[in-house]
Amino acid sequence: MEKNKKQTIYRTIMLIVVVALITFMVTTVFMYNGSIKSIIQNGGVPTNNSTTKKLDILLATITELLDEKYIGEVNEDEMIDGALKGLVSSIGDVYTVYYTKEELEDFKAETIGNFVGIGVYLRGNLETGKVDIVAPMKGSPAEKAGIQAGDEVLKADGKEYVADELDKLSSYIKGEKGTNITLTIKRGEEIFDVTVMRDDVHINYVDGKVIEDNIGYISITTFDEGCAKDFQEQYNELADKGIKSLIIDLRSNGGGLVDDALDIADMMCDKNQTMLIRIDKDGKEEISKAKKDKEIDMPIVVLTNEATASASEILAGALKDNGKAEIVGKKTYGKGVIQELIYLANGGALKVTAAEYYTPNKSKINKVGIEPNHEVEYDYKTPEIDEQLNKAVEVIKEKMK
């Protein structure tokens, strides 16, 4: 009996401390610059927060009741993770997420660009409440299985997933190498199953080539760690081949690390030009400006579509507002909020929406998007005919006259 009582006290204290720590961190402002940061909190837990006090009482009560009444075994770590996930998800923001230790490792692996899965970019569609395929990764098992950008994922192995379960679906899709997963896909009015085998996925986020009349072309599929360096190397290779203009393809780029997007913008903006404006919950502004003289001085066109989001919108907005590029394609997705990743003492992390961002002209992006200079449709039924790219080439040629 004494042993059970000690275990009850231990679990109660652990739950209270961890949840109170989370509450403290949520209400403390850290300005996020796009890279993964580790925030170590060694101070005391505040006791003057009414929400924290209510949580303390409720969690202590529930923990004691479970220990007294529940006939099964309780996994303490899973109980704490479940409490934290429920706390964070109750906010109702699909971008604010609590990661367990295992989920955090998966997230970090994706940021670096190596993981096991099927190779798809996913997003929670706030309008439909469903999960959309932003795009399959180039050369991935998903692409080989015929999964396309714009597909809607209804189920995975028979279980239905909705927009606010995006992280659960993403984690489930990874699974073990060599195992199969069956996705129920909706494409237009058609609903069908696609079975894909999980495998090692290595992503080459930046790719470049020279197209007609010395026009350079660089595609960026996401802004992972080191993306800016890869872009610089691709550009240098193309410059050595004599390009006179550049097309940057950000279509179906769902975002990533803000720092890398700003570093790429810095290559094309004049020194001290504003590239991004962040505004936190208290209305405080932080302005990011170009730190160096521009390295790329030539006609530039940026390609966007409805799945161009987040960090890619930052790059497109910085170049458009500063007069460094024209945009061709479709209006962007409109994810104008920035998440901060905070490591926690239990090995997990909190990814929290900490600021909203605006273009240099202080145009709102969130739930609005960026309008192209030249709106052009893309017919997914005939991908061999890329009218958006054709228009970009036309605009480039006109600018070079």
Coordinates of C-alpha atoms in Angstrom, one line a residue, residues 12-145:
T12 CA 1.2 13.3 -9.8
I13 CA 4.3 15.4 -9.3
M14 CA 5.7 14.5 -12.7
L15 CA 2.5 15.4 -14.5
I16 CA 2.1 18.7 -12.7
V17 CA 5.7 19.7 -13.3
V18 CA 5.7 18.8 -16.9
V19 CA 2.4 20.5 -17.7
A20 CA 3.2 23.5 -15.7
L21 CA 6.5 23.8 -17.6
I22 CA 4.6 23.6 -20.9
T23 CA 2.2 26.3 -19.7
F24 CA 5.1 28.5 -18.8
M25 CA 6.8 28.0 -22.1
V26 CA 3.6 28.7 -24.1
T27 CA 3.2 32.1 -22.4
T28 CA 6.9 33.1 -22.8
V29 CA 7.9 34.8 -26.0
F30 CA 10.9 33.5 -27.9
M31 CA 11.6 35.1 -31.3
Y32 CA 12.1 32.3 -33.8
N33 CA 14.5 32.8 -36.7
G34 CA 13.7 29.6 -38.6
S35 CA 16.3 27.1 -37.3
I36 CA 15.7 24.5 -34.6
K37 CA 16.5 25.9 -31.2
S38 CA 16.9 24.2 -27.9
I39 CA 15.5 26.2 -24.9
I40 CA 16.6 24.8 -21.6
Q41 CA 14.4 25.9 -18.7
N42 CA 16.1 25.4 -15.3
G43 CA 14.1 28.0 -13.3
G44 CA 11.1 27.5 -11.0
V45 CA 7.6 26.8 -12.2
P46 CA 5.3 29.9 -11.8
T47 CA 2.5 29.4 -9.3
N48 CA 0.4 32.6 -10.0
N49 CA -1.1 31.3 -13.3
S50 CA -4.8 30.3 -12.7
T51 CA -4.7 27.9 -15.7
T52 CA -1.7 26.1 -14.2
K53 CA -3.4 25.8 -10.8
K54 CA -6.5 24.3 -12.4
L55 CA -4.4 21.8 -14.3
D56 CA -2.5 20.9 -11.2
I57 CA -5.7 20.1 -9.3
L58 CA -7.4 18.2 -12.1
L59 CA -4.4 16.2 -13.1
A60 CA -3.7 15.3 -9.4
T61 CA -7.3 14.2 -9.0
I62 CA -7.4 12.1 -12.2
T63 CA -4.0 10.5 -11.4
E64 CA -5.2 9.5 -7.9
L65 CA -8.5 8.1 -9.3
L66 CA -6.7 6.0 -11.9
D67 CA -4.3 4.6 -9.3
E68 CA -7.2 3.8 -7.0
K69 CA -9.8 2.5 -9.5
Y70 CA -8.2 1.4 -12.7
I71 CA -7.7 -2.4 -12.9
G72 CA -5.1 -2.4 -15.7
E73 CA -1.5 -1.3 -15.9
V74 CA -0.7 2.4 -16.6
N75 CA 2.3 3.5 -18.6
E76 CA 3.5 6.7 -16.9
D77 CA 5.4 8.0 -20.0
E78 CA 2.4 7.4 -22.3
M79 CA 0.1 9.1 -19.7
I80 CA 2.3 12.2 -19.6
D81 CA 2.6 12.3 -23.4
G82 CA -1.2 11.9 -23.8
A83 CA -1.8 14.7 -21.3
L84 CA 0.5 17.0 -23.1
K85 CA -0.9 16.2 -26.6
G86 CA -4.4 16.9 -25.3
L87 CA -3.4 20.2 -23.8
V88 CA -1.7 21.4 -26.9
S89 CA -4.3 20.2 -29.4
S90 CA -7.0 21.9 -27.4
I91 CA -5.7 25.2 -28.7
G92 CA -7.2 24.4 -32.1
D93 CA -4.1 25.4 -34.2
V94 CA -3.0 22.6 -36.6
Y95 CA 0.5 24.0 -36.6
T96 CA 1.0 24.0 -32.8
V97 CA 2.0 20.4 -31.9
Y98 CA 3.5 18.5 -29.0
Y99 CA 6.1 15.9 -30.2
T100 CA 7.0 12.9 -28.2
K101 CA 10.6 11.9 -28.1
E102 CA 10.1 9.4 -30.9
E103 CA 8.1 11.9 -33.0
L104 CA 10.8 14.6 -32.5
E105 CA 13.4 12.2 -33.9
D106 CA 11.3 11.7 -37.0
F107 CA 10.8 15.4 -37.4
K108 CA 14.5 16.0 -37.2
A109 CA 15.2 13.3 -39.7
E110 CA 12.9 14.9 -42.2
T111 CA 14.5 18.3 -41.7
I112 CA 17.9 16.8 -42.5
G113 CA 16.4 14.9 -45.4
N114 CA 16.7 11.2 -44.6
F115 CA 14.0 9.0 -43.3
V116 CA 11.9 5.9 -43.9
G117 CA 8.5 6.4 -45.5
I118 CA 6.8 6.7 -48.8
G119 CA 8.0 10.3 -49.7
V120 CA 5.0 12.7 -49.7
Y121 CA 4.5 16.2 -48.5
L122 CA 1.3 16.5 -46.6
R123 CA -0.8 19.5 -45.4
G124 CA -3.9 19.8 -43.3
N125 CA -6.6 21.6 -45.4
L126 CA -8.4 23.9 -43.1
E127 CA -11.2 24.5 -45.6
T128 CA -12.1 20.8 -46.2
G129 CA -10.9 19.4 -42.9
K130 CA -9.0 16.7 -44.8
V131 CA -5.3 15.9 -45.5
D132 CA -4.0 16.8 -48.9
I133 CA -0.9 15.6 -50.8
V134 CA 1.1 18.7 -51.5
A135 CA 3.4 16.7 -53.8
P136 CA 5.2 13.3 -53.9
M137 CA 8.9 13.6 -53.5
K138 CA 10.9 13.1 -56.7
G139 CA 11.9 9.5 -57.2
S140 CA 10.0 8.4 -54.0
P141 CA 7.9 5.3 -53.6
A142 CA 4.8 7.5 -53.6
E143 CA 5.7 9.0 -57.0
K144 CA 6.4 5.6 -58.4
A145 CA 3.0 4.4 -57.1

